[in-house]
Every structure is written in structure tokens, then in C-alpha cells.
Tab-separated table of C-alpha atoms and ligand atoms in Angstrom:
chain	number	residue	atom	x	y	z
A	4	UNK	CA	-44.789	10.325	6.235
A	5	UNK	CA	-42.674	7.750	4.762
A	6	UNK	CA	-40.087	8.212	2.037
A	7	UNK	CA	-40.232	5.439	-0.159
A	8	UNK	CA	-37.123	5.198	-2.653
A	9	UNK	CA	-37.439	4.584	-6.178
A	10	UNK	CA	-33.999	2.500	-6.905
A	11	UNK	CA	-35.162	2.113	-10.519
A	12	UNK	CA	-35.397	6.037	-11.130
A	13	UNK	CA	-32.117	6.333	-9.336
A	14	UNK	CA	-30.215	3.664	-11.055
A	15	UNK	CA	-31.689	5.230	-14.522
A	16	UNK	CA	-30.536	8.371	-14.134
A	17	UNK	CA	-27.134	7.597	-12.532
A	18	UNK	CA	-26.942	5.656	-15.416
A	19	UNK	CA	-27.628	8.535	-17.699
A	20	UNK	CA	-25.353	10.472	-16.311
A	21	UNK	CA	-21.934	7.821	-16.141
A	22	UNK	CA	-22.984	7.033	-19.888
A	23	UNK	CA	-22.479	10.863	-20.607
A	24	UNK	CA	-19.409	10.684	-19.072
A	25	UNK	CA	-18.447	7.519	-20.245
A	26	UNK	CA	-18.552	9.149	-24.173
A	27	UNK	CA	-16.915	11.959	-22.869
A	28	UNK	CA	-13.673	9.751	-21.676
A	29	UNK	CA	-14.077	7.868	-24.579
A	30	UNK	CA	-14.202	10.811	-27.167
A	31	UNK	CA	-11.381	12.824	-25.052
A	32	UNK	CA	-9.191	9.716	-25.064
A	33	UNK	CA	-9.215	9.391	-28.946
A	34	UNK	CA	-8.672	12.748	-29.837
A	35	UNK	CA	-5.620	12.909	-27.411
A	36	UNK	CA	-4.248	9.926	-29.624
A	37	UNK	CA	-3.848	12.889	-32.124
A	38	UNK	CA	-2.175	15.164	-30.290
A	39	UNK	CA	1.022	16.311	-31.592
A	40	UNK	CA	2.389	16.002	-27.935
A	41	UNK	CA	5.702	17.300	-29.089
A	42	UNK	CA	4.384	20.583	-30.124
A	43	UNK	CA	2.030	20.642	-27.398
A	44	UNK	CA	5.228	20.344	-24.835
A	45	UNK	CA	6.852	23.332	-26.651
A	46	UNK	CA	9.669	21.510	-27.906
A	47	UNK	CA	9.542	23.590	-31.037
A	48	UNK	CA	10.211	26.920	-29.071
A	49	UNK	CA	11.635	25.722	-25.928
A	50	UNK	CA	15.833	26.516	-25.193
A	51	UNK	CA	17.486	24.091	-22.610
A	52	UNK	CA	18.528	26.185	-20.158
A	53	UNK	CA	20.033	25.515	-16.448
A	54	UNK	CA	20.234	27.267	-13.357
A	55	UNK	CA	23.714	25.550	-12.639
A	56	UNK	CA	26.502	28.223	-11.601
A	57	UNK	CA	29.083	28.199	-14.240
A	58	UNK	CA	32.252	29.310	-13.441
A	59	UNK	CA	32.799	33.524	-12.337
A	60	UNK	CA	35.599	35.485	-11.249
A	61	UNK	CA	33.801	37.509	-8.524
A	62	UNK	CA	34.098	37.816	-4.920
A	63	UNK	CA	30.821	36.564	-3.479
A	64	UNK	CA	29.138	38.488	-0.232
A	65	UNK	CA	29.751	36.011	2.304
A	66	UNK	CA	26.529	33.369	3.052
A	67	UNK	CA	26.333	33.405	7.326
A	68	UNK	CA	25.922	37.222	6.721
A	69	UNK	CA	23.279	36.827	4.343
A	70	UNK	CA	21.915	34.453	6.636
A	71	UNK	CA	22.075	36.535	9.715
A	72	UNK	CA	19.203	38.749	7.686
A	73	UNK	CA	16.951	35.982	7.004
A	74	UNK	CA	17.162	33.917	10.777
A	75	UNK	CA	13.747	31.920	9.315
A	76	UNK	CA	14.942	30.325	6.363
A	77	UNK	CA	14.405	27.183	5.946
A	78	UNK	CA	16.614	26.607	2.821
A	79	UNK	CA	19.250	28.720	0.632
A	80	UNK	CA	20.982	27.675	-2.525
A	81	UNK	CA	23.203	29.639	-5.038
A	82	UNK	CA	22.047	29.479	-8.445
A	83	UNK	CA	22.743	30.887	-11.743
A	84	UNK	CA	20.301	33.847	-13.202
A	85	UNK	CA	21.183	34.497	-16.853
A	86	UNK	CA	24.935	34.206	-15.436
A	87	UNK	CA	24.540	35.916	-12.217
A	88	UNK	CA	25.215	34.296	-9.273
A	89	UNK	CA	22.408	34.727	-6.774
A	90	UNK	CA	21.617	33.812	-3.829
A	91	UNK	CA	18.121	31.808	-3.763
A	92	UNK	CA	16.533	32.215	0.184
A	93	UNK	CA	13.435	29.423	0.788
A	94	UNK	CA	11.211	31.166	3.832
A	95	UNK	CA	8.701	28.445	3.657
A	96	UNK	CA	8.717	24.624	3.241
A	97	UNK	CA	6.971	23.222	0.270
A	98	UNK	CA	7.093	19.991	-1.481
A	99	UNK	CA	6.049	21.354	-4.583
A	100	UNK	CA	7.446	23.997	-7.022
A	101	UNK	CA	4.112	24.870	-7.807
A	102	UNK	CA	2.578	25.635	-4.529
A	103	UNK	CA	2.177	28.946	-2.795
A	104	UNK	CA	6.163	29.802	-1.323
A	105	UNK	CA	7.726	32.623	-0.045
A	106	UNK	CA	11.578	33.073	-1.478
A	107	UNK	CA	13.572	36.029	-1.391
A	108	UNK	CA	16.296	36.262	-4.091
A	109	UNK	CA	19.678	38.369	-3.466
A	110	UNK	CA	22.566	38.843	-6.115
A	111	UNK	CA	25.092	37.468	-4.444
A	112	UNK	CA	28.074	39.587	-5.767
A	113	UNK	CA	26.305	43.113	-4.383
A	114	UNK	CA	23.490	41.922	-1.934
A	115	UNK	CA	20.958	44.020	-3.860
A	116	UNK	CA	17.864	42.326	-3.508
A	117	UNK	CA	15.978	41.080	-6.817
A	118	UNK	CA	11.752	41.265	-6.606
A	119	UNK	CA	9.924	40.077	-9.502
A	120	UNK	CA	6.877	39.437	-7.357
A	121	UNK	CA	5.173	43.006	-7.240
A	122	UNK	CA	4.109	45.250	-10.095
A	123	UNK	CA	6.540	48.377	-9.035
A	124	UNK	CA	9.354	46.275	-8.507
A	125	UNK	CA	9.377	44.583	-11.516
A	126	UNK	CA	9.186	47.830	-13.253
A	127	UNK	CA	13.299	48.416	-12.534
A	128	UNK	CA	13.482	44.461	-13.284
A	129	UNK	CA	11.518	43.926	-16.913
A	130	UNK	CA	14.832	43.936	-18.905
A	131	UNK	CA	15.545	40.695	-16.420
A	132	UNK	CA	11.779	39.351	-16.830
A	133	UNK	CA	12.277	39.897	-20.923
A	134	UNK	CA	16.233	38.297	-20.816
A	135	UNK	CA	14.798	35.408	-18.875
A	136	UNK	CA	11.622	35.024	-21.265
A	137	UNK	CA	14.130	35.246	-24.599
A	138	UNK	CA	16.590	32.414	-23.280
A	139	UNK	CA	13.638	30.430	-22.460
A	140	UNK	CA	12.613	31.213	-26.515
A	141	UNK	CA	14.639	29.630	-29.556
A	142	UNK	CA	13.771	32.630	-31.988
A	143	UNK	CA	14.409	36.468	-30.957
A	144	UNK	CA	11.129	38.253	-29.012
A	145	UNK	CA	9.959	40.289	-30.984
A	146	UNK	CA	6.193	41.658	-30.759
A	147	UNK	CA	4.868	40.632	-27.024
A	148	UNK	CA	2.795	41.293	-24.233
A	149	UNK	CA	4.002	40.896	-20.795
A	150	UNK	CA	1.598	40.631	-17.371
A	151	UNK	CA	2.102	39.473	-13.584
A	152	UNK	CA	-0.752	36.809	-13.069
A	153	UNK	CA	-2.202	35.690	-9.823
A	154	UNK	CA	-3.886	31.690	-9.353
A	155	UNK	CA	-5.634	30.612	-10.775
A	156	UNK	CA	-3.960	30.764	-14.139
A	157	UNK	CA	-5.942	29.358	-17.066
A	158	UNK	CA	-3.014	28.080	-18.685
A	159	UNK	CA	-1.503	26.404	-14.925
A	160	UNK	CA	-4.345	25.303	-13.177
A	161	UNK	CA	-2.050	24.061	-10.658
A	162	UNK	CA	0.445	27.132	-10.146
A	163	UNK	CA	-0.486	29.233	-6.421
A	164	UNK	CA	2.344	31.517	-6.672
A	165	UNK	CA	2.726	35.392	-9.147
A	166	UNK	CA	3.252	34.364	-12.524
A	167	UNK	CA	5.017	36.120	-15.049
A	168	UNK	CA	3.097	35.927	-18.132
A	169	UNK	CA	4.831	36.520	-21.968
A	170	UNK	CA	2.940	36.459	-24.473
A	171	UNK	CA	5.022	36.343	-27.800
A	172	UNK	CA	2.133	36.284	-30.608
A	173	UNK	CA	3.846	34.104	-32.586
A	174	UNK	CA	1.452	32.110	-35.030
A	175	UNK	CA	1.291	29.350	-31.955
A	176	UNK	CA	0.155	32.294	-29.368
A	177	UNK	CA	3.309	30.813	-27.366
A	178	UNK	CA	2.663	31.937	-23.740
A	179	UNK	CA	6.452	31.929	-21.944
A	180	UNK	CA	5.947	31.483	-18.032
A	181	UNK	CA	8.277	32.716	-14.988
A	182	UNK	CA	7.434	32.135	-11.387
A	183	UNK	CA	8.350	35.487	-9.976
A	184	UNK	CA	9.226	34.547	-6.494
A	185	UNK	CA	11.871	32.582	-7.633
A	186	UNK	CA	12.788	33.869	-11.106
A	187	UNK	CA	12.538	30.391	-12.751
A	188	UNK	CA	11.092	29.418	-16.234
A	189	UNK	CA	8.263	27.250	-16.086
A	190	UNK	CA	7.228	26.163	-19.256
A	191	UNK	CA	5.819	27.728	-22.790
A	192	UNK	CA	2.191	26.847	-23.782
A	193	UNK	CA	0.583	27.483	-27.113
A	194	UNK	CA	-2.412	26.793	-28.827
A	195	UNK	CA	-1.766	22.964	-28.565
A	196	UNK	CA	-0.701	22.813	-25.150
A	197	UNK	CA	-4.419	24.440	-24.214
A	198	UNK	CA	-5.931	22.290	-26.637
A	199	UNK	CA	-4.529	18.679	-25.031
A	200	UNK	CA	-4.487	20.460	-21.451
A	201	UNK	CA	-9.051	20.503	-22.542
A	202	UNK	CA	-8.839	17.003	-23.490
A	203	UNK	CA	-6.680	16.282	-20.349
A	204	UNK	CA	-9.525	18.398	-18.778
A	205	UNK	CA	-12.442	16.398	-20.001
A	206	UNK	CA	-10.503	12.852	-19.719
A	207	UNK	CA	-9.720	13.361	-15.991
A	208	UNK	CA	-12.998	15.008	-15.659
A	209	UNK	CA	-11.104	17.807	-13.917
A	210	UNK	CA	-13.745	20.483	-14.372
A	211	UNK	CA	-12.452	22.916	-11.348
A	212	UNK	CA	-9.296	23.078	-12.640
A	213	UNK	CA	-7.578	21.487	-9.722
A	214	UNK	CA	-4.960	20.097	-12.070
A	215	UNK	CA	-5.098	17.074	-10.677
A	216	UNK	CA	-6.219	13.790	-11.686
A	217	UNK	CA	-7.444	13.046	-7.730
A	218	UNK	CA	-10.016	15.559	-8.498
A	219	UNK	CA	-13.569	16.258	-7.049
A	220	UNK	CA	-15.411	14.913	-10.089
A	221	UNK	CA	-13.494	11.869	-10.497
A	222	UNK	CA	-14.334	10.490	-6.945
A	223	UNK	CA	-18.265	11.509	-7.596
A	224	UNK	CA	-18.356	9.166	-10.754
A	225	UNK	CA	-16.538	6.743	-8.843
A	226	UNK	CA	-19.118	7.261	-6.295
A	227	UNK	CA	-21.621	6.855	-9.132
A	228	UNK	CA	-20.563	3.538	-10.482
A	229	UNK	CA	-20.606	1.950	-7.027
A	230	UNK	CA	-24.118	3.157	-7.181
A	231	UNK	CA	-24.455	2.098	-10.498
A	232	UNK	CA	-23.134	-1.274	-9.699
A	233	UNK	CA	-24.884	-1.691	-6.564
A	234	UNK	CA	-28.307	-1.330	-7.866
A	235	UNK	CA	-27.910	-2.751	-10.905
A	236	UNK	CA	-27.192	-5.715	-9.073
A	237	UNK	CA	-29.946	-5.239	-6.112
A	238	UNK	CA	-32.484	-5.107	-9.394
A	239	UNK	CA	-31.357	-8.233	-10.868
A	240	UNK	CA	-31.658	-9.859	-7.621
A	241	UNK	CA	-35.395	-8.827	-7.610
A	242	UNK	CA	-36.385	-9.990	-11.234
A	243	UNK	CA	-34.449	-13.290	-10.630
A	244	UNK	CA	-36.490	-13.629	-7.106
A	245	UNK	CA	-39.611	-12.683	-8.884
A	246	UNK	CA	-39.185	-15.270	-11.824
A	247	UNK	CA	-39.013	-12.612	-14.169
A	248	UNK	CA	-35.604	-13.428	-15.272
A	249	UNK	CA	-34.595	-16.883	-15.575
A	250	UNK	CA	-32.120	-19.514	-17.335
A	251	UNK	CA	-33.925	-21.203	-19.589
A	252	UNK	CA	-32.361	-23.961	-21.456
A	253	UNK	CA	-35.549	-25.578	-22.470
A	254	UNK	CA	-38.659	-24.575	-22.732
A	255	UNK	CA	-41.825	-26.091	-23.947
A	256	UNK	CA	-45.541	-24.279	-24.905
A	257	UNK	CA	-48.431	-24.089	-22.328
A	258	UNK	CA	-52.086	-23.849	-23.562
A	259	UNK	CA	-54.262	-21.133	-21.125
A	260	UNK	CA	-57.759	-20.588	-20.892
A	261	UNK	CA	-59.037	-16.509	-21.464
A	262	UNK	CA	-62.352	-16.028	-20.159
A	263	UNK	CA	-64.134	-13.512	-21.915
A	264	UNK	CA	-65.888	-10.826	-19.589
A	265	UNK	CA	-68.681	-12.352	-19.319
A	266	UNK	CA	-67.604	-15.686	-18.013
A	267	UNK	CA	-69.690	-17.537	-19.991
A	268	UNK	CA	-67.197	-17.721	-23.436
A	269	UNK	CA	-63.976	-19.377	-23.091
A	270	UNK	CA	-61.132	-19.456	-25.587
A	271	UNK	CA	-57.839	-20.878	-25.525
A	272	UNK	CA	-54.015	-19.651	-26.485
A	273	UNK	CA	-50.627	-21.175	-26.555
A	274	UNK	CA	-47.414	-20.073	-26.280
A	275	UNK	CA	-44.066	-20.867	-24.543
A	276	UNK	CA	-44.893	-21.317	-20.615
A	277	UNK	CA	-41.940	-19.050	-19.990
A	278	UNK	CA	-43.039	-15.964	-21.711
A	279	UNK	CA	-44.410	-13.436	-20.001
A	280	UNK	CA	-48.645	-13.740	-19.990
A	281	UNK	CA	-48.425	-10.068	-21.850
A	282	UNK	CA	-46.413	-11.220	-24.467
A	283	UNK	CA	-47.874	-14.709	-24.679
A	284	UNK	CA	-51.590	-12.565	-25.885
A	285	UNK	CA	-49.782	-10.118	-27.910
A	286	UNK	CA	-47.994	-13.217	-29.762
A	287	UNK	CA	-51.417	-14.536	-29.667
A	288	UNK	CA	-53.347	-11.160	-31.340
A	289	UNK	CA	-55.114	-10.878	-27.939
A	290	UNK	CA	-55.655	-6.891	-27.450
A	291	UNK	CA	-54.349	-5.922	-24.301
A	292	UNK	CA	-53.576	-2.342	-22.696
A	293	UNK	CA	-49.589	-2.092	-21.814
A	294	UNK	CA	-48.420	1.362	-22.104
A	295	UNK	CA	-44.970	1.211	-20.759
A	296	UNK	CA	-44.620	-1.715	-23.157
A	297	UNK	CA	-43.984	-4.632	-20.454
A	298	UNK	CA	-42.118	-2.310	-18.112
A	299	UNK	CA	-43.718	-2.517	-15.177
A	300	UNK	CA	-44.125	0.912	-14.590
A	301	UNK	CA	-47.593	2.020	-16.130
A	302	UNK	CA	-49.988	-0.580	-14.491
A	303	UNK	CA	-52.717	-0.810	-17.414
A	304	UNK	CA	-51.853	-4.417	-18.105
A	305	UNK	CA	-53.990	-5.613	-15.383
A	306	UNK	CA	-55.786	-9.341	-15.854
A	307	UNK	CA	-57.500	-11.529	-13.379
A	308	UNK	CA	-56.390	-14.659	-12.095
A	309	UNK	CA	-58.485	-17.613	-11.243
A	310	UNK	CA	-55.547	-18.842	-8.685
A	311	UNK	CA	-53.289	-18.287	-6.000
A	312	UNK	CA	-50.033	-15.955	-7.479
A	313	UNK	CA	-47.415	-14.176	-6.420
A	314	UNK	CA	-47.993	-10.318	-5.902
A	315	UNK	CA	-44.828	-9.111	-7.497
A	316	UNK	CA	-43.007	-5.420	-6.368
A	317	UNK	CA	-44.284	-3.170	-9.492
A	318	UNK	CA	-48.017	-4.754	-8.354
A	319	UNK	CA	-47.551	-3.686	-4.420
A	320	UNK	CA	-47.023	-0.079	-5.802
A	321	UNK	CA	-49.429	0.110	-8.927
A	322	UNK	CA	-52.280	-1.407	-7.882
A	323	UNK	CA	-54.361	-0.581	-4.630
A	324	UNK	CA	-55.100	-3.155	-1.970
A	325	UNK	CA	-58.475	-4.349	-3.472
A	326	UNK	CA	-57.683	-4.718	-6.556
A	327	UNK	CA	-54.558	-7.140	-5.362
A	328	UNK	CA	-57.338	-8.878	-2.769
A	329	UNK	CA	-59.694	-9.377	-5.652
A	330	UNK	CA	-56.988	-11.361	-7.954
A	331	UNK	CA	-55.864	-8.294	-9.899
A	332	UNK	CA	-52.471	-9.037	-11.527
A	333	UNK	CA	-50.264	-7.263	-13.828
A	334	UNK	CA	-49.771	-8.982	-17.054
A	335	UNK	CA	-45.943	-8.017	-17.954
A	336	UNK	CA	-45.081	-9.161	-14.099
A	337	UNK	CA	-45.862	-13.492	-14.491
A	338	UNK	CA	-45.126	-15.675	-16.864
A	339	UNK	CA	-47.394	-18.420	-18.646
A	340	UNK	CA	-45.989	-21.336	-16.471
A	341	UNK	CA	-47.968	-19.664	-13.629
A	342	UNK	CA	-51.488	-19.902	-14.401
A	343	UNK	CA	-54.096	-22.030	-16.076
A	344	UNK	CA	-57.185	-19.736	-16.377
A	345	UNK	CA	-57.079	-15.954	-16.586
A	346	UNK	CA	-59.797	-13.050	-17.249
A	347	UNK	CA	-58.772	-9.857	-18.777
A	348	UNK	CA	-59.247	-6.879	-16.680
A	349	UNK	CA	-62.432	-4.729	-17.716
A	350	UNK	CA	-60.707	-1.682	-19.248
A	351	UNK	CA	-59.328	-4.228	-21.871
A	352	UNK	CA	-63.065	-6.030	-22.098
A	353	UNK	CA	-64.033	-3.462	-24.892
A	354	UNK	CA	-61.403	-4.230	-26.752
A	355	UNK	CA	-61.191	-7.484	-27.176
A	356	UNK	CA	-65.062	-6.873	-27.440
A	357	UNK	CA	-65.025	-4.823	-30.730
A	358	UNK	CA	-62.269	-7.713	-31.522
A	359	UNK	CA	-65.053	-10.248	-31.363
A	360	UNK	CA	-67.306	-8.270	-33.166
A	361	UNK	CA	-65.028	-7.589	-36.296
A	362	UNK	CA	-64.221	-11.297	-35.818
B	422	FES	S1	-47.276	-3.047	-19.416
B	422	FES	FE1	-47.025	-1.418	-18.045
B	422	FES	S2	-47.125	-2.381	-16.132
B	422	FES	FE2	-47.382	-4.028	-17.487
């Protein structure tokens, strides 16, 4: 069995399919043009705050004994939690705030251990999850709904690590987030922010949500364009090779004879000798069959030719061997400038029959 490939139906429907995604890029890029991207980075709501330590009067515990607890840290730092000065423990190595981590955070005036991370911890601790949602928040909290969030997170496609979720049901639906392992703000988003974060979405065709613009998709209609490309190109090579594309810069008219089917009447037409011999009879009010409209993909536009000619790539698949041995040619595949005499194939002989006889 032998698989032959149809590059035509694969470089139409890869075509189809980087045009959809062509408007899709196109319409997503204008309509992020009107984004209010000031709103839609929560400037409105947002506080600047800073984990800085400001200055405190209190004895700290002593860091080499905190240490001595936590022998596989790779990192600790003493930051400032709504002024309290605690000590932030790194047990794994990550480049980015975002990815999955492992911290352990201690106050580091009496060593008790803060965990935002699980449900029954964070029961004691959701005066601290509210106070660090509210200095995050330029007006007071008032009504609000507060969850811990696993990845993936609708509104952080990117975030790994337990999310603190407040939702403050403002007319914005402003969503304040805090990474629980570390305590940290992230970032408000409201209806805006989801709205630009879809058109970012579309644009970078990131449709898994990996939040990133080196994304699955993106490399596929890469892929596709090569493809695209490639073919495109590998097609024009073929019509140019055939003679069915050409630069013409002048052209003159050729005069060819039409037998009739029975070989004993013999008309004439003109046309330019660079049109195709199917448009050079239509032009000429010569009935012919031609389906696909000159596309070379329905074989009725058959005619006979008197000579030697070219058997083109559409022929080799739409006509059998015989009817290629026998002179059968397809009409939309050779131009004028290649014949002298030609015959129309019988299942156009009635046609241009009852033509005659209305004639
Ligand atoms: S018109 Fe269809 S193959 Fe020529």
C-alpha cells in the first residue's frame, strides 16, 4: 500500500487554521489597545507597601539558633510582616517567586512559628491573612470572602504555591492575593485584570494557561507557518515548472483549431496563447465541463490533443493510464501556446452538440 500525500489538502487546511488564528491575534491585539492597563494593574486599589524592617526596640532570638533547627536551608532573611520582625527560612532553591517553594516563617522576637499554608493553621492566623489583605487595599475591607487556593489559579495561571484568596466584592470584584508560604502580597485583580489577562490569553495563544508566552500553542503555529511556508512554496515551484504560472510581459493571440466529434467539422477560436485552453473556450462561448472551475481538482475538463504534451501532476492523478496514452488532457492544466488542434472530450460532445443545433 502506498500513502500518497496530498500537499494541496494539507497546505489548505493549515492555512485555514493560521488564518483563524491570525484574526484571533489581530482582533486580541486591538482590543488590548483599549485596555485601561492602569485599572487593570490595580493601581486604583493597590497600597505601596514594603517588607523592609523599620526600626524596633526588641531583642531578637538569636539567628545560628534558629538556624541550628533548620540545618537544610538554603536561604534566611529578616523581613518586616505588618511591623513584625520575622524571620523568613528558604528550604528550597527557586528562581522564581512564583514557583512551587517550601519556606518556613518564624517571628523572630518569640520563635513562634507563623503557618498560613494549611487550613487549621490559618484558622489562629486569619486576623494576620485579613491585616495583610487590608494594607494591601486603599479603602477599609469591608464585605469579603476569604479561601486558601491550590494551582492552578484562574486568576495566576503561573502561581504553584497555596494562595490566599480575598475577595472584597467591591463593584471591580477586586480579588487581593497572598502567597501563604511566605506571607507576601502578590497582586489585586479585578474584572479588568481578567479581562486583558483573556486578551493576553488569546494574543499569546496561551490556551493551557501556562502563563507563558513560550507556550505549547505558540510553537505549533510556528510549526504551522513553516509548513505553511514550505508548501506554499513547493506548490509554486510546481505551477511555475508546469507552465501554469508564468511572467508574462507580452503576450500576443493564437488561433486553434476545435474538431467537432465527429472529425469531419472544424472550427476555429482565438485568444491570448497564454491563457489557459479552458479559459481560452469559455472566452470563446465554447461549452465545456469544469466543475472545480479551473482548479485542477475535479477532472471533467478533459479534451484531446492532436500532439505531443506534457502530462501535468493533477492529470497523473485524475485521469487513468489510457485515457493519458490515448491523448486525454485536462483543459485548466495547458495553456493555448501549447497546441494547434484539439478535440473536446465526449462527455462535452453533447453539449456543444445541442450548441450547434440552437446555432
Ligand atoms: S476544471 Fe476541474 S480539473 Fe480542470
Amino acid at each position: 500500500m502506498t500513502l500518497k500525500i496530498n500537499f494541496k489538502k494539507i497546505h489548505k487546511w493549515v492555512a485555514v487554521v493560521v488564518f483563524i488564528q491570525l484574526f484571533i491575534w489581530l482582533g486580541s491585539g486591538f482590543l488590548l489597545g483599549k485596555v485601561d492597563h492602569s485599572k487593570a494593574a490595580g493601581r486604583d486599589t493597590k497600597m505601596h507597601s514594603t517588607d523592609k524592617l523599620s526600626a524596633f526596640n526588641n531583642e531578637l532570638i538569636d539567628i545560628q539558633n534558629i538556624l541550628k533547627s533548620y540545618p537544610l536551608a538554603t536561604h534566611i532573611e529578616l523581613v518586616n510582616l505588618l511591623d513584625m520582625p520575622v524571620y523568613r527560612i528558604r528550604m528550597t532553591s527557586r528562581q522564581h517567586a512564583y514557583q512551587a517553594s517550601e519556606y518556613v516563617l518564624i517571628n523572630a522576637i518569640d520563635g513562634r512559628l507563623i503557618n498560613l499554608a494549611s487550613l487549621d493553621a490559618a484558622i489562629l492566623n486569619n486576623r494576620l491573612i485579613q491585616d495583610i489583605a487590608q494594607a494591601s487595599y486603599k479603602q477599609p475591607l469591608k464585605a469579603q470572602e476569604t479561601q486558601l487556593m491550590l494551582a492552578p489559579i484562574e486568576d495566576l495561571p503561573r502561581e504553584r504555591n497555596p494562595v490566599w484568596q480575598i475577595n472584597t466584592l467591591d463593584s471591580d470584584n477586586t480579588s487581593i492575593y497572598i502567597r501563604a508560604n511566605t506571607a507576601q502580597f502578590i497582586t489585586h485583580v479585578n474584572d479588568e485584570t481578567r479581562w486583558r489577562d483573556l486578551l493576553l490569553m488569546l494574543h499569546f495563544m496561551d490556551y493551557f494557561q501556562e502563563g507563558s508566552f513560550n507556550n505549547m500553542f505558540i510553537k505549533v503555529f510556528g510549526f504551522s507557518t513553516l509548513i505553511l511556508s514550505g508548501s506554499g512554496l513547493w506548490w509554486l515551484y510546481r505551477l511555475v515548472r508546469e507552465n501554469q504560472i508564468k511572467l508574462i510581459w507580452w503576450t500576443s493571440n493564437k488561433t486553434v483549431l476545435l474538431r467537432n466529434y465527429q472529425k469531419d467539422d472544424i472550427t476555429a477560436f482565438t485568444a491570448s496563447k497564454n491563457s489557459s485552453i479552458l479559459s481560452a473556450l469559455l472566452d470563446n462561448d465554447i461549452p465545456i465541463q469544469a466543475i472545480c472551475g479551473g482548479g485542477g481538482v475535479c477532472g471533467t475538463c478533459k479534451f484531446n490533443s492532436n500532439g505531443d504534451i506534457r502530462i501535468t501532476d493533477a492529470e497523473l492523478t485524475l485521469l487513468t493510464k489510457e485515457e493519458i496514452a490515448t491523448g486525454l488532457r485536462l483543459s485548466c492544466q495547458h495553456s493555448l501556446s501549447e497546441v494547434t488542434e484539439i478535440e473536446l472530450h465526449s462527455r462535452n460532445k453533447n453539449s456543444n452538440k445541442s450548441a450547434n443545433k440552437s446555432g
